[in-house]
Amino acid sequence: PYHIDNGFVSDMAENNMKKMCDELECDCEIIRPNWLALKEIYRKLLLQNGEICIACEMMISLYPIETAIKLQIPYIVWGLTPNQINSKKICSGYKKIDYNYYRNIVDYYEKIIGACFSDDFKSEMIKRQLLINNSITKEDYFPTFVMPFYWTGYDATEVESIVTNNIDWVRPTDAGGTSSNCVINQLHIYLKKQIKGEEFYKKMIDKKYDNGEVTDEVMKYALDNSEDSNTIKESLGKLDIDMDLNTLAEHVKNAKKSIYLKMESNISQ
């Protein structure tokens, strides 16, 4: 198992991972990116775009590939649902990675980071701390992504039942909405509702439900419960953002966005 610690992992999620590794009798590879650099990019994405997931998408896209190359691991099992596979325009359950594919990801997120900072020096510093890996070359053996849910389909109720019954997995109550691991998700949901409206959020949850990506219980919880203000304030404090929630929402609505941030405005959907 491979885990990226973004600084906002739920305590309950940490316990779930430990239970899983104990059950499988395996180790867990944990990557902890440079926190100061990660905090800067989270701050900028949040204040300019009301987004949080872009930075995590970046790490999920890049770091497993780099680790697999380093450790000469030929396959990466990627838990994308069928809907996510289709949305990424992957036409089969396999995706062979090569140097150009890897570099395209790096180049894309370099542009995202560059769009966040008017200070070129700060931008380059963040890129080097989170992105640049000059040790990877065309001669390296690149892994293949394997997506088992392409063949088996995905039903959240069945999956949750299996992990609950076999490893005593517990759905975190501190993550909010449909997340099963990340407490900053509550801030993300709050801003989505404030900026795009409750109806937008309901449609997003309905779509996940129709695609079998959330259970009945999770859907009801996501739609009926408000986000925990204390958890949200703790997340903002960790990012050194000193604004009340209404002011933050108005700030994001009025923020001038670059073309790259506009392109990424719906990445988490």
Coordinates of C-alpha atoms in Angstrom, one line a residue:
P1 CA 0.0 0.0 0.0
Y2 CA 1.1 3.5 -0.8
H3 CA -0.1 6.6 1.1
I4 CA 0.5 10.3 0.6
D5 CA 0.3 12.2 3.8
N6 CA -1.0 15.7 2.8
G7 CA -1.0 17.0 6.4
F8 CA -4.8 16.6 6.7
V9 CA -5.3 12.9 7.1
S10 CA -8.1 11.9 9.5
D11 CA -7.1 10.1 12.6
M12 CA -9.7 7.5 11.9
A13 CA -8.3 7.0 8.4
E14 CA -4.8 6.4 9.9
N15 CA -6.3 3.7 12.1
N16 CA -8.0 2.1 9.0
M17 CA -4.7 2.0 7.2
K18 CA -3.0 0.3 10.1
K19 CA -5.8 -2.3 10.3
M20 CA -5.5 -3.0 6.6
C21 CA -1.7 -3.5 6.8
D22 CA -2.0 -5.7 9.8
E23 CA -4.6 -7.8 8.0
L24 CA -2.5 -8.1 4.8
E25 CA 0.7 -8.5 6.8
C26 CA 2.4 -5.8 4.7
D27 CA 4.2 -2.5 5.1
C28 CA 2.8 0.9 4.0
E29 CA 4.9 3.3 1.9
I30 CA 4.2 6.8 3.3
I31 CA 5.2 9.9 1.4
R32 CA 5.3 13.2 3.3
P33 CA 5.9 16.1 0.9
N34 CA 7.7 19.2 2.0
W35 CA 5.0 20.7 4.3
L36 CA 6.1 24.4 3.9
A37 CA 5.9 24.1 0.1
L38 CA 2.6 22.1 0.2
K39 CA 1.1 24.7 2.6
E40 CA 2.0 27.5 0.2
I41 CA 0.3 25.8 -2.8
Y42 CA -2.8 24.9 -0.7
R43 CA -3.1 28.5 0.4
K44 CA -2.8 29.9 -3.1
L45 CA -5.2 27.4 -4.7
L46 CA -7.7 27.9 -1.9
L47 CA -7.6 31.8 -1.9
Q48 CA -7.6 32.1 -5.7
N49 CA -9.9 29.2 -6.7
G50 CA -11.6 27.8 -3.6
E51 CA -10.1 24.5 -4.6
I52 CA -8.1 22.1 -2.5
C53 CA -8.0 18.9 -4.5
I54 CA -5.7 20.1 -7.3
A55 CA -2.6 19.7 -5.2
C56 CA -3.6 16.2 -4.1
E57 CA -4.4 15.2 -7.7
M58 CA -0.9 16.4 -8.5
M59 CA 0.7 14.2 -5.9
I60 CA -1.5 11.2 -6.7
S61 CA -0.6 11.5 -10.4
L62 CA 3.1 11.8 -9.9
Y63 CA 4.5 10.4 -6.7
P64 CA 3.4 6.7 -7.2
I65 CA 5.1 6.7 -10.7
E66 CA 8.3 8.1 -9.2
T67 CA 8.3 5.6 -6.4
A68 CA 7.6 2.7 -8.7
I69 CA 10.6 3.8 -10.9
K70 CA 12.8 4.1 -7.9
L71 CA 11.9 0.7 -6.5
Q72 CA 11.5 -1.0 -9.9
I73 CA 7.8 -1.9 -9.3
P74 CA 6.2 -2.9 -12.6
Y75 CA 2.5 -2.3 -11.7
I76 CA 0.5 0.3 -9.8
V77 CA -3.0 -0.7 -8.8
W78 CA -5.1 2.4 -9.1
G79 CA -8.6 2.3 -7.5
L80 CA -10.4 4.5 -10.0
T81 CA -14.1 3.7 -10.4
P82 CA -15.5 3.0 -13.9
N83 CA -16.9 6.6 -14.1
Q84 CA -13.5 8.0 -13.1
I85 CA -11.8 5.8 -15.7
N86 CA -14.1 7.1 -18.4
S87 CA -13.8 10.7 -17.3
K88 CA -10.0 10.4 -17.7
K89 CA -10.5 8.9 -21.2
I90 CA -8.8 5.7 -20.3
C91 CA -10.1 3.1 -22.7
S92 CA -9.0 -0.1 -20.9
G93 CA -8.1 -1.4 -17.5
Y94 CA -4.4 -0.7 -18.2
K95 CA -2.4 2.4 -18.7
K96 CA 1.2 2.0 -19.7
I97 CA 3.3 4.9 -18.5
D98 CA 6.2 6.3 -20.5
Y99 CA 8.6 9.2 -20.1
N100 CA 6.4 11.6 -22.3
Y101 CA 3.3 10.7 -20.3
Y102 CA 5.2 11.4 -17.1
R103 CA 6.7 14.7 -18.3
N104 CA 3.3 15.9 -19.6
I105 CA 2.0 15.6 -16.0
V106 CA 5.0 17.4 -14.6
D107 CA 4.6 20.2 -17.2
Y108 CA 0.9 20.6 -16.6
Y109 CA 1.3 21.0 -12.8
E110 CA 4.3 23.3 -13.3
K111 CA 1.8 25.6 -15.2
I112 CA -0.7 25.2 -12.4
I113 CA 1.9 26.2 -9.8
G114 CA 3.1 29.0 -12.0
A115 CA -0.5 30.4 -12.2
C116 CA -0.7 30.6 -8.5
F117 CA 2.4 32.8 -7.8
S118 CA 3.2 36.2 -9.2
D119 CA 6.7 35.8 -7.7
D120 CA 8.8 33.8 -10.1
F121 CA 11.3 32.9 -7.4
K122 CA 8.6 31.5 -5.1
S123 CA 7.0 29.7 -8.0
E124 CA 10.3 28.0 -8.9
M125 CA 11.0 27.1 -5.3
I126 CA 7.6 25.4 -4.9
K127 CA 8.1 23.5 -8.2
R128 CA 11.5 22.2 -7.1
Q129 CA 10.2 21.1 -3.7
L130 CA 7.1 19.4 -5.0
L131 CA 7.7 18.5 -8.7
I132 CA 11.1 18.5 -10.1
N133 CA 12.8 15.1 -10.2
N134 CA 15.8 15.2 -12.5
S135 CA 16.8 11.7 -11.8
I136 CA 14.1 10.3 -14.0
T137 CA 15.1 9.8 -17.6
K138 CA 13.8 8.2 -20.8
E139 CA 15.9 5.2 -20.1
D140 CA 14.0 4.3 -16.9
Y141 CA 11.5 1.5 -16.9
F142 CA 8.1 3.0 -16.3
P143 CA 5.3 1.2 -14.6
T144 CA 1.8 0.3 -15.8
F145 CA -1.4 1.4 -14.0
V146 CA -3.8 -1.4 -13.5
M147 CA -7.5 -0.5 -12.7
P148 CA -9.4 -3.6 -11.4
F149 CA -12.7 -1.8 -11.2
Y150 CA -12.7 -1.5 -14.9
W151 CA -13.5 -5.3 -15.0
T152 CA -15.3 -5.8 -11.8
G153 CA -17.4 -2.7 -11.7
Y154 CA -17.7 -0.6 -8.5
D155 CA -20.4 -0.6 -5.9
A156 CA -19.6 1.5 -2.8
T157 CA -22.1 -0.5 -0.6
E158 CA -20.4 -3.8 -1.4
V159 CA -16.9 -2.4 -1.0
E160 CA -17.7 -0.8 2.3
S161 CA -19.3 -4.0 3.5
I162 CA -16.2 -6.1 2.6
V163 CA -13.7 -3.8 4.4
T164 CA -15.9 -3.3 7.4
N165 CA -16.5 -7.0 7.9
N166 CA -13.0 -8.1 7.2
I167 CA -10.7 -5.5 8.7
D168 CA -13.1 -3.6 11.0
W169 CA -12.8 -0.5 8.8
V170 CA -14.7 2.5 10.2
R171 CA -15.9 5.3 8.0
P172 CA -14.4 8.6 9.4
T173 CA -16.9 11.0 10.8
D174 CA -14.3 13.8 10.9
A175 CA -13.8 14.0 7.2
G176 CA -17.2 15.3 6.0
G177 CA -19.3 14.6 2.9
T178 CA -18.1 11.6 0.9
S179 CA -14.5 11.7 2.0
S180 CA -13.1 8.7 3.8
N181 CA -9.7 10.2 4.8
C182 CA -9.2 14.0 4.6
V183 CA -10.4 16.5 7.1
I184 CA -9.8 19.5 4.9
N185 CA -12.6 18.1 2.7
Q186 CA -15.1 19.8 5.0
L187 CA -13.6 23.2 4.0
H188 CA -13.8 22.2 0.4
I189 CA -17.4 21.2 0.6
Y190 CA -18.3 24.4 2.5
L191 CA -16.8 26.6 -0.3
K192 CA -18.4 24.5 -3.0
K193 CA -21.8 25.2 -1.4
Q194 CA -21.1 28.9 -0.8
I195 CA -19.7 29.6 -4.3
K196 CA -21.8 27.3 -6.5
G197 CA -24.8 26.7 -4.3
E198 CA -26.5 23.8 -2.5
E199 CA -28.2 22.6 -5.6
F200 CA -24.8 22.2 -7.3
Y201 CA -23.5 20.1 -4.4
K202 CA -26.7 18.0 -4.4
K203 CA -26.3 17.2 -8.1
M204 CA -22.7 16.3 -7.5
I205 CA -23.7 13.8 -4.8
D206 CA -26.6 12.5 -6.9
K207 CA -24.1 11.8 -9.7
K208 CA -21.8 9.9 -7.4
Y209 CA -24.7 7.9 -6.1
D210 CA -26.0 7.0 -9.5
N211 CA -22.5 5.8 -10.4
G212 CA -22.4 3.6 -7.3
E213 CA -19.6 5.7 -5.7
V214 CA -21.4 6.4 -2.5
T215 CA -23.7 4.4 -0.2
D216 CA -27.2 5.3 0.9
E217 CA -25.9 6.2 4.3
V218 CA -23.1 8.4 3.0
M219 CA -25.4 10.2 0.6
K220 CA -27.8 10.9 3.4
Y221 CA -25.0 12.1 5.7
A222 CA -23.5 14.3 3.0
L223 CA -26.8 16.0 2.2
D224 CA -28.3 16.3 5.7
N225 CA -25.3 17.4 7.8
S226 CA -23.5 20.7 7.9
E227 CA -19.8 20.9 8.0
D228 CA -18.1 21.1 11.4
S229 CA -17.0 24.7 11.8
N230 CA -14.3 23.8 14.3
T231 CA -12.7 21.4 11.9
I232 CA -12.8 24.0 9.2
K233 CA -11.3 26.7 11.4
E234 CA -8.5 24.2 12.4
S235 CA -7.7 23.6 8.7
L236 CA -7.7 27.3 7.9
G237 CA -5.4 27.9 10.9
K238 CA -3.0 25.2 9.7
L239 CA -2.8 27.1 6.4
D240 CA -2.3 30.5 8.2
I241 CA -5.5 31.9 6.7
D242 CA -7.0 34.4 9.1
M243 CA -10.5 35.0 7.6
D244 CA -14.0 34.2 8.8
L245 CA -15.8 31.8 6.5
N246 CA -18.1 34.4 4.9
T247 CA -15.2 36.7 4.1
L248 CA -13.3 33.8 2.6
A249 CA -16.2 32.7 0.4
E250 CA -16.6 36.3 -0.9
H251 CA -12.8 36.6 -1.5
V252 CA -12.8 33.4 -3.6
K253 CA -15.8 34.5 -5.6
N254 CA -14.1 37.8 -6.5
A255 CA -10.5 36.5 -7.0
K256 CA -9.0 36.9 -10.5
K257 CA -8.2 33.5 -11.9
S258 CA -5.7 32.5 -14.5
I259 CA -6.7 30.3 -17.4
Y260 CA -5.1 27.3 -15.8
L261 CA -7.0 27.7 -12.6
K262 CA -10.2 28.2 -14.5
M263 CA -9.5 24.9 -16.3
E264 CA -9.0 23.1 -13.0
S265 CA -12.0 24.7 -11.2
N266 CA -14.0 21.4 -11.3
I267 CA -11.2 18.9 -10.9
S268 CA -12.6 17.3 -7.8
Q269 CA -16.0 16.5 -9.4

